[in-house]
Amino acid sequence: MKAGATVRSVASGAATAASAQPVGPAAGPVGVALLGSTGSIGTSALRVLDRQRHRFVPVALTAHSNLAALAEQVVRWAPACESYGAGLYAGLVAPQVASQEALPPAWGTGADCLVEAATHPDAAIVINAVVGAAGLPATLAALEAGKRVALANKETLVMAGGLVTEAARRHGGELVPVDSEHSAILQCLAGHDVSEVRRLILTASGGPFRTWSSEAIAGATVSDALRHPTWSMGSKITVDSATLANKALEVIEAHHLFGVPYDRIDVVVHPQSIVHSFVEFVDGSVLAQMGVPSMELPILYALTWPERAPDTGVPSFDPVAVGGLTFEAVRHEDFPMLQLGITAGRRGGAAPAVYNAANEVAVAHFLDERLPFAGIAACVSAVVDALGAMPGDTLDALLTADAAARDAAHDAARDYVDYVKGRVGS
Ligand code: NAD
Ligand code: MG
């Protein structure tokens, strides 16, 4: 998909994606670099690649620090890669010093290995399944090298949507969403121009606290927040789903991917997570994409778009077993992270990057039990108030804002805890 003109390129017959890389078995397997291969999306992607061996082969894998898991993946996939005529590249971002000697010399280490994998000459497609802003340089590098980026790493678009879509446009790269809501929208849009779209409606499960009182939400523990009702995911996005920050990130992501203004993107709570999103067209007709909640379907679609490949990984849909589909309004007053993020998105400049960075830090503090659940929104709000007006027109400016927001968020988290302790003590 040509970023920024996504809808238009889909509408115009999708020759853009088809021309970039062959996806059919007749053309032989397509090389794939998988960044974040040990995570929730990463391991789902490897299951998809395993079933689709005749179409795709991983040529590069990266992980943050789990050497054992990465080494196991290399042992498993190296033969397929060799028979494809390449050597499997593996990158470990943060190897412990002691284990570094165990790495074969061909392995990459340090943050640069993400970009090395993303620009691997044998990879036509890069699945970016890294969590957080750390995925940005690799997304940019892959797009600048003209590759297709199957993007799960939504923080990339939140932080630098303008730069990322511009990089794709300028260098002929393609951005294809892995996020289920955006994949749903892409599937509903097929054949339609953005001018025919009245509204995008993103669905949200509502997370584990959908029916909780505001008092109970404020006292939620880490294990409460990690108990997602419908999706099994990494811990950061699971907490983001509990605060609804995830949906704010997704609204910003949709704005950049599809070029639809913020006032035409809505969110509705849908606890069953069967309808992955809706598109309302100018004539009032509404299309939805449905399916059982499994990320393997949007991962596969991001690889084969605009075509579909036969696949039996996702269980067949049984409407009777699903029972009722229900929809509710968002309780904005109890989930302030949603509006806070959308407001940052509308504001533009560095505001979305500041929101994203502050959220990453606040969630890390919460997961380490150093910040109560209610402190996440308080902390992010304070940082966006203080730094949201920073410039964000260049990569350097965004990286500066990101770093400043991280520092400020550490301080804000400590201030919040002191404030709460002071109130309890007084
Ligand atoms: P995860 O925590 O399970 O996995 C993250 C992966 O990235 C791991 O392989 C880890 O080693 C690597 N990683 C972590 N920090 C890194 C860093 N600083 N540098 C390089 N690599 C790093 O996360 P996940 O749930 O798989 O989510 C990955 C991305 O996909 C996130 O952006 C998330 O929002 C998005 N996403 C996830 C889901 C899902 O179902 N899990 C759905 C939609 C979108
Ligand atoms: Mg999603």
GROMACS .gro file of C-alpha atoms and ligand atoms in nm:
model
  471
    1MET     CA    1   0.000   0.000   0.000
    2LYS     CA    2   0.137   0.339  -0.087
    3ALA     CA    3   0.118   0.526   0.240
    4GLY     CA    4  -0.081   0.846   0.247
    5ALA     CA    5  -0.269   0.739  -0.062
    6THR     CA    6  -0.368   0.409   0.086
    7VAL     CA    7  -0.732   0.416   0.007
    8ARG     CA    8  -0.674   0.550  -0.339
    9SER     CA    9  -0.418   0.281  -0.422
   10VAL     CA   10  -0.656   0.010  -0.301
   11ALA     CA   11  -0.933   0.163  -0.507
   12SER     CA   12  -0.721   0.183  -0.819
   13GLY     CA   13  -0.685  -0.190  -0.845
   14ALA     CA   14  -0.403  -0.233  -0.595
   15ALA     CA   15  -0.146  -0.265  -0.869
   16THR     CA   16   0.098  -0.102  -0.628
   17ALA     CA   17   0.118  -0.391  -0.385
   18ALA     CA   18   0.095  -0.657  -0.649
   19SER     CA   19   0.377  -0.503  -0.845
   20ALA     CA   20   0.611  -0.484  -0.547
   21GLN     CA   21   0.657  -0.851  -0.481
   22PRO     CA   22   0.520  -1.176  -0.605
   23VAL     CA   23   0.311  -1.355  -0.344
   24GLY     CA   24   0.205  -1.663  -0.536
   25PRO     CA   25   0.371  -2.004  -0.510
   26ALA     CA   26   0.461  -1.992  -0.879
   27ALA     CA   27   0.695  -1.704  -0.807
   28GLY     CA   28   0.877  -1.893  -0.530
   29PRO     CA   29   0.892  -1.796  -0.167
   30VAL     CA   30   0.931  -1.430  -0.074
   31GLY     CA   31   1.196  -1.341   0.186
   32VAL     CA   32   1.059  -1.195   0.511
   33ALA     CA   33   1.245  -1.014   0.790
   34LEU     CA   34   1.065  -1.054   1.122
   35LEU     CA   35   1.152  -0.794   1.385
   36GLY     CA   36   1.041  -0.893   1.735
   37SER     CA   37   1.022  -1.262   1.647
   38THR     CA   38   1.003  -1.380   2.009
   39GLY     CA   39   0.697  -1.174   2.104
   40SER     CA   40   0.327  -1.242   2.079
   41ILE     CA   41   0.294  -1.113   1.719
   42GLY     CA   42   0.638  -1.253   1.630
   43THR     CA   43   0.550  -1.608   1.730
   44SER     CA   44   0.208  -1.581   1.563
   45ALA     CA   45   0.385  -1.464   1.248
   46LEU     CA   46   0.617  -1.765   1.256
   47ARG     CA   47   0.314  -1.996   1.279
   48VAL     CA   48   0.172  -1.825   0.969
   49LEU     CA   49   0.506  -1.853   0.787
   50ASP     CA   50   0.526  -2.221   0.882
   51ARG     CA   51   0.190  -2.292   0.716
   52GLN     CA   52   0.284  -2.075   0.418
   53ARG     CA   53   0.635  -2.213   0.358
   54HIS     CA   54   0.576  -2.235  -0.017
   55ARG     CA   55   0.505  -1.861  -0.028
   56PHE     CA   56   0.729  -1.704   0.237
   57VAL     CA   57   1.058  -1.775   0.411
   58PRO     CA   58   1.208  -1.585   0.705
   59VAL     CA   59   1.555  -1.454   0.620
   60ALA     CA   60   1.607  -1.239   0.931
   61LEU     CA   61   1.485  -1.260   1.290
   62THR     CA   62   1.542  -1.018   1.576
   63ALA     CA   63   1.466  -1.022   1.948
   64HIS     CA   64   1.534  -0.788   2.234
   65SER     CA   65   1.715  -1.001   2.493
   66ASN     CA   66   1.578  -1.355   2.491
   67LEU     CA   67   1.879  -1.532   2.341
   68ALA     CA   68   1.745  -1.882   2.415
   69ALA     CA   69   1.417  -1.824   2.231
   70LEU     CA   70   1.591  -1.660   1.935
   71ALA     CA   71   1.851  -1.938   1.912
   72GLU     CA   72   1.572  -2.196   1.905
   73GLN     CA   73   1.403  -2.011   1.619
   74VAL     CA   74   1.731  -1.994   1.428
   75VAL     CA   75   1.785  -2.369   1.462
   76ARG     CA   76   1.431  -2.429   1.342
   77TRP     CA   77   1.438  -2.193   1.045
   78ALA     CA   78   1.798  -2.199   0.921
   79PRO     CA   79   1.745  -2.507   0.697
   80ALA     CA   80   1.448  -2.349   0.517
   81CYS     CA   81   1.647  -2.032   0.468
   82GLU     CA   82   1.949  -2.223   0.339
   83SER     CA   83   1.743  -2.416   0.088
   84TYR     CA   84   1.612  -2.077  -0.026
   85GLY     CA   85   1.976  -1.988  -0.093
   86ALA     CA   86   2.044  -1.752   0.196
   87GLY     CA   87   2.187  -1.764   0.546
   88LEU     CA   88   1.943  -1.675   0.824
   89TYR     CA   89   2.037  -1.344   0.988
   90ALA     CA   90   1.963  -1.311   1.358
   91GLY     CA   91   1.991  -0.999   1.570
   92LEU     CA   92   1.979  -0.964   1.947
   93VAL     CA   93   1.929  -0.605   2.057
   94ALA     CA   94   2.044  -0.632   2.418
   95PRO     CA   95   2.260  -0.939   2.473
   96GLN     CA   96   2.389  -0.990   2.825
   97VAL     CA   97   2.764  -0.943   2.825
   98ALA     CA   98   2.824  -1.300   2.941
   99SER     CA   99   2.613  -1.454   2.667
  100GLN     CA  100   2.757  -1.241   2.390
  101GLU     CA  101   3.043  -1.486   2.337
  102ALA     CA  102   2.785  -1.753   2.260
  103LEU     CA  103   2.668  -1.559   1.956
  104PRO     CA  104   2.808  -1.674   1.624
  105PRO     CA  105   3.002  -1.392   1.455
  106ALA     CA  106   2.739  -1.355   1.183
  107TRP     CA  107   2.481  -1.251   1.441
  108GLY     CA  108   2.407  -0.885   1.487
  109THR     CA  109   2.385  -0.725   1.829
  110GLY     CA  110   2.276  -0.385   1.955
  111ALA     CA  111   1.998  -0.156   1.835
  112ASP     CA  112   2.148  -0.140   1.482
  113CYS     CA  113   2.055  -0.502   1.418
  114LEU     CA  114   1.693  -0.394   1.371
  115VAL     CA  115   1.788  -0.174   1.077
  116GLU     CA  116   2.024  -0.441   0.945
  117ALA     CA  117   1.740  -0.695   0.944
  118ALA     CA  118   1.493  -0.442   0.802
  119THR     CA  119   1.721  -0.370   0.506
  120HIS     CA  120   1.831  -0.731   0.451
  121PRO     CA  121   1.880  -0.768   0.075
  122ASP     CA  122   1.686  -1.098   0.063
  123ALA     CA  123   1.382  -0.957   0.247
  124ALA     CA  124   1.106  -0.809   0.034
  125ILE     CA  125   0.870  -0.784   0.331
  126VAL     CA  126   0.951  -0.666   0.684
  127ILE     CA  127   0.712  -0.760   0.962
  128ASN     CA  128   0.771  -0.503   1.234
  129ALA     CA  129   0.647  -0.669   1.554
  130VAL     CA  130   0.872  -0.475   1.793
  131VAL     CA  131   0.693  -0.306   2.080
  132GLY     CA  132   0.734   0.069   2.128
  133ALA     CA  133   0.916   0.360   1.968
  134ALA     CA  134   1.231   0.147   1.933
  135GLY     CA  135   1.081   0.015   1.608
  136LEU     CA  136   1.083   0.352   1.429
  137PRO     CA  137   1.432   0.353   1.267
  138ALA     CA  138   1.370   0.006   1.122
  139THR     CA  139   1.031   0.104   0.978
  140LEU     CA  140   1.185   0.411   0.814
  141ALA     CA  141   1.485   0.215   0.683
  142ALA     CA  142   1.267  -0.060   0.532
  143LEU     CA  143   1.040   0.192   0.360
  144GLU     CA  144   1.340   0.388   0.232
  145ALA     CA  145   1.470   0.060   0.086
  146GLY     CA  146   1.136   0.023  -0.098
  147LYS     CA  147   1.015  -0.278   0.098
  148ARG     CA  148   0.669  -0.369   0.218
  149VAL     CA  149   0.634  -0.312   0.592
  150ALA     CA  150   0.369  -0.529   0.755
  151LEU     CA  151   0.327  -0.304   1.055
  152ALA     CA  152   0.223  -0.428   1.398
  153ASN     CA  153   0.445  -0.171   1.569
  154LYS     CA  154   0.176   0.101   1.582
  155GLU     CA  155   0.394   0.326   1.801
  156THR     CA  156   0.599   0.393   1.486
  157LEU     CA  157   0.304   0.566   1.317
  158VAL     CA  158   0.192   0.744   1.632
  159MET     CA  159   0.533   0.890   1.691
  160ALA     CA  160   0.619   0.989   1.335
  161GLY     CA  161   0.317   0.928   1.109
  162GLY     CA  162   0.403   1.214   0.872
  163LEU     CA  163   0.765   1.109   0.827
  164VAL     CA  164   0.681   0.742   0.788
  165THR     CA  165   0.411   0.795   0.525
  166GLU     CA  166   0.637   1.043   0.345
  167ALA     CA  167   0.925   0.790   0.345
  168ALA     CA  168   0.694   0.530   0.189
  169ARG     CA  169   0.570   0.775  -0.072
  170ARG     CA  170   0.912   0.898  -0.165
  171HIS     CA  171   1.088   0.562  -0.189
  172GLY     CA  172   0.814   0.334  -0.312
  173GLY     CA  173   0.779   0.138   0.012
  174GLU     CA  174   0.444   0.000   0.124
  175LEU     CA  175   0.279   0.020   0.463
  176VAL     CA  176   0.030  -0.256   0.527
  177PRO     CA  177  -0.132  -0.279   0.870
  178VAL     CA  178  -0.118  -0.587   1.090
  179ASP     CA  179  -0.333  -0.433   1.363
  180SER     CA  180  -0.667  -0.615   1.338
  181GLU     CA  181  -0.880  -0.298   1.326
  182HIS     CA  182  -0.676  -0.147   1.044
  183SER     CA  183  -0.662  -0.475   0.857
  184ALA     CA  184  -1.042  -0.484   0.887
  185ILE     CA  185  -1.069  -0.132   0.746
  186LEU     CA  186  -0.832  -0.218   0.462
  187GLN     CA  187  -1.045  -0.522   0.379
  188CYS     CA  188  -1.368  -0.317   0.387
  189LEU     CA  189  -1.215  -0.045   0.169
  190ALA     CA  190  -1.109  -0.272  -0.115
  191GLY     CA  191  -1.212  -0.104  -0.437
  192HIS     CA  192  -1.326   0.222  -0.274
  193ASP     CA  193  -1.171   0.564  -0.281
  194VAL     CA  194  -1.129   0.759   0.045
  195SER     CA  195  -1.370   1.020  -0.095
  196GLU     CA  196  -1.643   0.755  -0.063
  197VAL     CA  197  -1.579   0.712   0.310
  198ARG     CA  198  -1.799   0.897   0.556
  199ARG     CA  199  -1.655   0.747   0.874
  200LEU     CA  200  -1.423   0.482   1.011
  201ILE     CA  201  -1.553   0.311   1.326
  202LEU     CA  202  -1.286   0.128   1.523
  203THR     CA  203  -1.405  -0.138   1.763
  204ALA     CA  204  -1.253  -0.180   2.110
  205SER     CA  205  -1.303  -0.480   2.336
  206GLY     CA  206  -1.326  -0.242   2.632
  207GLY     CA  207  -1.053  -0.437   2.812
  208PRO     CA  208  -1.079  -0.608   3.151
  209PHE     CA  209  -1.228  -0.301   3.327
  210ARG     CA  210  -1.515  -0.237   3.087
  211THR     CA  211  -1.777  -0.303   3.353
  212TRP     CA  212  -1.575  -0.195   3.659
  213SER     CA  213  -1.667   0.111   3.867
  214SER     CA  214  -1.428   0.406   3.851
  215GLU     CA  215  -1.318   0.338   4.213
  216ALA     CA  216  -1.237  -0.025   4.131
  217ILE     CA  217  -1.046   0.077   3.815
  218ALA     CA  218  -0.832   0.322   4.015
  219GLY     CA  219  -0.721   0.035   4.242
  220ALA     CA  220  -0.663  -0.223   3.967
  221THR     CA  221  -0.355  -0.440   4.008
  222VAL     CA  222  -0.108  -0.554   3.743
  223SER     CA  223  -0.262  -0.901   3.728
  224ASP     CA  224  -0.610  -0.745   3.690
  225ALA     CA  225  -0.485  -0.536   3.398
  226LEU     CA  226  -0.312  -0.831   3.231
  227ARG     CA  227  -0.630  -1.041   3.228
  228HIS     CA  228  -0.756  -0.939   2.884
  229PRO     CA  229  -1.100  -1.083   2.807
  230THR     CA  230  -1.054  -1.166   2.437
  231TRP     CA  231  -0.693  -1.124   2.317
  232SER     CA  232  -0.366  -1.281   2.432
  233MET     CA  233  -0.091  -1.022   2.372
  234GLY     CA  234   0.234  -0.878   2.507
  235SER     CA  235   0.211  -0.703   2.844
  236LYS     CA  236   0.252  -0.343   2.720
  237ILE     CA  237  -0.035  -0.358   2.470
  238THR     CA  238  -0.247  -0.550   2.722
  239VAL     CA  239  -0.214  -0.264   2.971
  240ASP     CA  240  -0.281  -0.018   2.686
  241SER     CA  241  -0.603  -0.209   2.618
  242ALA     CA  242  -0.701  -0.178   2.984
  243THR     CA  243  -0.649   0.202   2.984
  244LEU     CA  244  -0.785   0.236   2.626
  245ALA     CA  245  -0.457   0.408   2.531
  246ASN     CA  246  -0.432   0.133   2.270
  247LYS     CA  247  -0.743   0.267   2.100
  248ALA     CA  248  -0.601   0.621   2.099
  249LEU     CA  249  -0.284   0.488   1.935
  250GLU     CA  250  -0.506   0.309   1.682
  251VAL     CA  251  -0.709   0.621   1.599
  252ILE     CA  252  -0.383   0.804   1.523
  253GLU     CA  253  -0.262   0.502   1.326
  254ALA     CA  254  -0.584   0.498   1.120
  255HIS     CA  255  -0.555   0.870   1.051
  256HIS     CA  256  -0.208   0.827   0.904
  257LEU     CA  257  -0.271   0.499   0.721
  258PHE     CA  258  -0.595   0.592   0.551
  259GLY     CA  259  -0.571   0.973   0.537
  260VAL     CA  260  -0.909   1.016   0.711
  261PRO     CA  261  -0.946   1.325   0.936
  262TYR     CA  262  -0.985   1.272   1.311
  263ASP     CA  263  -1.344   1.400   1.320
  264ARG     CA  264  -1.440   1.110   1.090
  265ILE     CA  265  -1.288   0.836   1.305
  266ASP     CA  266  -1.503   0.700   1.588
  267VAL     CA  267  -1.457   0.429   1.850
  268VAL     CA  268  -1.722   0.189   1.977
  269VAL     CA  269  -1.688  -0.077   2.247
  270HIS     CA  270  -1.760  -0.430   2.123
  271PRO     CA  271  -1.685  -0.682   2.398
  272GLN     CA  272  -1.692  -0.996   2.180
  273SER     CA  273  -1.405  -0.877   1.950
  274ILE     CA  274  -1.570  -1.039   1.648
  275VAL     CA  275  -1.629  -0.726   1.440
  276HIS     CA  276  -1.278  -0.591   1.391
  277SER     CA  277  -1.395  -0.250   1.261
  278PHE     CA  278  -1.649  -0.080   1.033
  279VAL     CA  279  -1.635   0.153   0.738
  280GLU     CA  280  -1.938   0.375   0.680
  281PHE     CA  281  -1.961   0.500   0.322
  282VAL     CA  282  -2.110   0.826   0.197
  283ASP     CA  283  -2.434   0.657   0.092
  284GLY     CA  284  -2.491   0.530   0.448
  285SER     CA  285  -2.389   0.172   0.374
  286VAL     CA  286  -2.170   0.015   0.643
  287LEU     CA  287  -1.922  -0.268   0.585
  288ALA     CA  288  -1.763  -0.464   0.867
  289GLN     CA  289  -1.494  -0.730   0.870
  290MET     CA  290  -1.546  -1.015   1.115
  291GLY     CA  291  -1.369  -1.322   1.237
  292VAL     CA  292  -1.256  -1.502   1.546
  293PRO     CA  293  -1.004  -1.296   1.742
  294SER     CA  294  -0.671  -1.425   1.605
  295MET     CA  295  -0.383  -1.209   1.489
  296GLU     CA  296  -0.278  -1.479   1.243
  297LEU     CA  297  -0.542  -1.363   0.997
  298PRO     CA  298  -0.433  -0.996   0.976
  299ILE     CA  299  -0.067  -1.105   0.973
  300LEU     CA  300  -0.129  -1.328   0.670
  301TYR     CA  301  -0.336  -1.061   0.498
  302ALA     CA  302  -0.057  -0.805   0.544
  303LEU     CA  303   0.176  -1.048   0.365
  304THR     CA  304  -0.054  -1.131   0.075
  305TRP     CA  305  -0.256  -0.807   0.033
  306PRO     CA  306  -0.434  -0.738  -0.195
  307GLU     CA  307  -0.467  -1.109  -0.262
  308ARG     CA  308  -0.583  -1.377  -0.022
  309ALA     CA  309  -0.405  -1.706   0.035
  310PRO     CA  310  -0.572  -2.029   0.142
  311ASP     CA  311  -0.497  -2.091   0.510
  312THR     CA  312  -0.646  -2.314   0.775
  313GLY     CA  313  -0.481  -2.161   1.080
  314VAL     CA  314  -0.783  -1.966   1.195
  315PRO     CA  315  -1.081  -2.173   1.308
  316SER     CA  316  -1.389  -2.150   1.089
  317PHE     CA  317  -1.636  -1.884   1.197
  318ASP     CA  318  -1.944  -2.015   1.378
  319PRO     CA  319  -2.206  -1.739   1.417
  320VAL     CA  320  -2.425  -1.954   1.638
  321ALA     CA  321  -2.142  -2.022   1.881
  322VAL     CA  322  -2.063  -1.650   1.892
  323GLY     CA  323  -2.418  -1.573   2.002
  324GLY     CA  324  -2.491  -1.200   2.032
  325LEU     CA  325  -2.279  -0.914   1.910
  326THR     CA  326  -2.314  -0.605   2.128
  327PHE     CA  327  -2.191  -0.247   2.103
  328GLU     CA  328  -2.156   0.019   2.372
  329ALA     CA  329  -2.041   0.380   2.400
  330VAL     CA  330  -1.697   0.443   2.549
  331ARG     CA  331  -1.703   0.557   2.917
  332HIS     CA  332  -1.465   0.845   2.850
  333GLU     CA  333  -1.465   0.976   3.207
  334ASP     CA  334  -1.334   0.642   3.340
  335PHE     CA  335  -1.085   0.586   3.056
  336PRO     CA  336  -0.926   0.931   3.006
  337MET     CA  337  -0.629   0.791   2.810
  338LEU     CA  338  -0.845   0.757   2.498
  339GLN     CA  339  -0.941   1.124   2.468
  340LEU     CA  340  -0.598   1.238   2.585
  341GLY     CA  341  -0.436   1.046   2.300
  342ILE     CA  342  -0.684   1.157   2.035
  343THR     CA  343  -0.637   1.519   2.143
  344ALA     CA  344  -0.259   1.473   2.113
  345GLY     CA  345  -0.310   1.327   1.766
  346ARG     CA  346  -0.525   1.621   1.656
  347ARG     CA  347  -0.272   1.865   1.797
  348GLY     CA  348   0.004   1.712   1.585
  349GLY     CA  349   0.368   1.821   1.600
  350ALA     CA  350   0.545   1.627   1.872
  351ALA     CA  351   0.229   1.585   2.086
  352PRO     CA  352   0.152   1.225   1.974
  353ALA     CA  353   0.519   1.127   2.020
  354VAL     CA  354   0.516   1.282   2.368
  355TYR     CA  355   0.192   1.100   2.455
  356ASN     CA  356   0.335   0.772   2.328
  357ALA     CA  357   0.670   0.805   2.508
  358ALA     CA  358   0.509   0.910   2.838
  359ASN     CA  359   0.268   0.619   2.808
  360GLU     CA  360   0.550   0.369   2.747
  361VAL     CA  361   0.729   0.489   3.061
  362ALA     CA  362   0.414   0.506   3.275
  363VAL     CA  363   0.310   0.155   3.170
  364ALA     CA  364   0.659   0.023   3.253
  365HIS     CA  365   0.631   0.182   3.600
  366PHE     CA  366   0.286   0.027   3.644
  367LEU     CA  367   0.407  -0.318   3.534
  368ASP     CA  368   0.693  -0.290   3.787
  369GLU     CA  369   0.433  -0.201   4.052
  370ARG     CA  370   0.591   0.140   4.101
  371LEU     CA  371   0.282   0.332   3.984
  372PRO     CA  372  -0.087   0.267   4.052
  373PHE     CA  373  -0.319   0.214   3.756
  374ALA     CA  374  -0.477   0.561   3.795
  375GLY     CA  375  -0.127   0.709   3.788
  376ILE     CA  376  -0.079   0.614   3.420
  377ALA     CA  377  -0.325   0.875   3.292
  378ALA     CA  378  -0.218   1.132   3.553
  379CYS     CA  379   0.145   1.094   3.452
  380VAL     CA  380   0.082   1.102   3.075
  381SER     CA  381  -0.150   1.401   3.109
  382ALA     CA  382   0.114   1.598   3.304
  383VAL     CA  383   0.383   1.522   3.047
  384VAL     CA  384   0.164   1.609   2.747
  385ASP     CA  385   0.066   1.937   2.918
  386ALA     CA  386   0.431   2.022   2.975
  387LEU     CA  387   0.586   1.908   2.647
  388GLY     CA  388   0.305   1.863   2.392
  389ALA     CA  389   0.394   2.186   2.212
  390MET     CA  390   0.748   2.073   2.126
  391PRO     CA  391   0.826   2.079   1.754
  392GLY     CA  392   0.790   1.754   1.564
  393ASP     CA  393   0.862   1.832   1.203
  394THR     CA  394   1.189   1.640   1.172
  395LEU     CA  395   1.312   1.305   1.296
  396ASP     CA  396   1.565   1.478   1.523
  397ALA     CA  397   1.292   1.696   1.672
  398LEU     CA  398   1.073   1.391   1.736
  399LEU     CA  399   1.358   1.196   1.894
  400THR     CA  400   1.435   1.497   2.116
  401ALA     CA  401   1.070   1.520   2.221
  402ASP     CA  402   1.055   1.143   2.280
  403ALA     CA  403   1.362   1.157   2.507
  404ALA     CA  404   1.235   1.463   2.696
  405ALA     CA  405   0.895   1.298   2.746
  406ARG     CA  406   1.058   0.983   2.884
  407ASP     CA  407   1.260   1.185   3.138
  408ALA     CA  408   0.955   1.389   3.233
  409ALA     CA  409   0.741   1.075   3.267
  410HIS     CA  410   0.987   0.917   3.512
  411ASP     CA  411   0.965   1.237   3.721
  412ALA     CA  412   0.586   1.256   3.688
  413ALA     CA  413   0.549   0.893   3.800
  414ARG     CA  414   0.763   0.960   4.109
  415ASP     CA  415   0.570   1.284   4.180
  416TYR     CA  416   0.240   1.098   4.155
  417VAL     CA  417   0.350   0.831   4.400
  418ASP     CA  418   0.476   1.099   4.644
  419TYR     CA  419   0.148   1.286   4.609
  420VAL     CA  420  -0.056   0.972   4.682
  421LYS     CA  421   0.167   0.886   4.980
  422GLY     CA  422   0.127   1.243   5.109
  423ARG     CA  423  -0.253   1.220   5.088
  424VAL     CA  424  -0.256   0.886   5.267
  425GLY     CA  425  -0.022   1.020   5.538
  426SER     CA  426  -0.213   1.345   5.596
  427NAD     P1  427   0.563  -0.851   2.291
  427NAD     O1  428   0.609  -0.779   2.412
  427NAD     O2  429   0.499  -0.984   2.308
  427NAD     O3  430   0.686  -0.871   2.190
  427NAD     C1  431   0.770  -0.764   2.155
  427NAD     C2  432   0.886  -0.813   2.070
  427NAD     O4  433   0.972  -0.702   2.044
  427NAD     C3  434   0.972  -0.920   2.136
  427NAD     O5  435   1.026  -1.005   2.038
  427NAD     C4  436   1.085  -0.839   2.201
  427NAD     O6  437   1.204  -0.915   2.212
  427NAD     C5  438   1.101  -0.725   2.101
  427NAD     N1  439   1.141  -0.601   2.167
  427NAD     C6  440   1.095  -0.547   2.281
  427NAD     N2  441   1.155  -0.431   2.308
  427NAD     C7  442   1.243  -0.409   2.208
  427NAD     C8  443   1.338  -0.307   2.180
  427NAD     N3  444   1.354  -0.203   2.262
  427NAD     N4  445   1.411  -0.318   2.068
  427NAD     C9  446   1.396  -0.423   1.987
  427NAD     N5  447   1.310  -0.525   2.007
  427NAD    C10  448   1.233  -0.517   2.117
  427NAD     O7  449   0.468  -0.751   2.214
  427NAD     P2  450   0.349  -0.787   2.111
  427NAD     O8  451   0.222  -0.804   2.186
  427NAD     O9  452   0.393  -0.891   2.017
  427NAD    O10  453   0.334  -0.648   2.034
  427NAD    C11  454   0.427  -0.606   1.937
  427NAD    C12  455   0.371  -0.485   1.863
  427NAD    O11  456   0.253  -0.526   1.793
  427NAD    C13  457   0.329  -0.370   1.955
  427NAD    O12  458   0.352  -0.249   1.890
  427NAD    C14  459   0.179  -0.391   1.969
  427NAD    O13  460   0.109  -0.271   1.996
  427NAD    C15  461   0.143  -0.444   1.832
  427NAD     N6  462   0.021  -0.527   1.828
  427NAD    C16  463   0.016  -0.641   1.902
  427NAD    C17  464  -0.098  -0.719   1.899
  427NAD    C18  465  -0.105  -0.850   1.973
  427NAD    O14  466  -0.204  -0.922   1.959
  427NAD     N7  467  -0.007  -0.887   2.051
  427NAD    C19  468  -0.208  -0.679   1.822
  427NAD    C20  469  -0.199  -0.562   1.748
  427NAD    C21  470  -0.083  -0.486   1.751
  428MG      MG  471  -0.569  -0.352   1.749
   0.00000   0.00000   0.00000
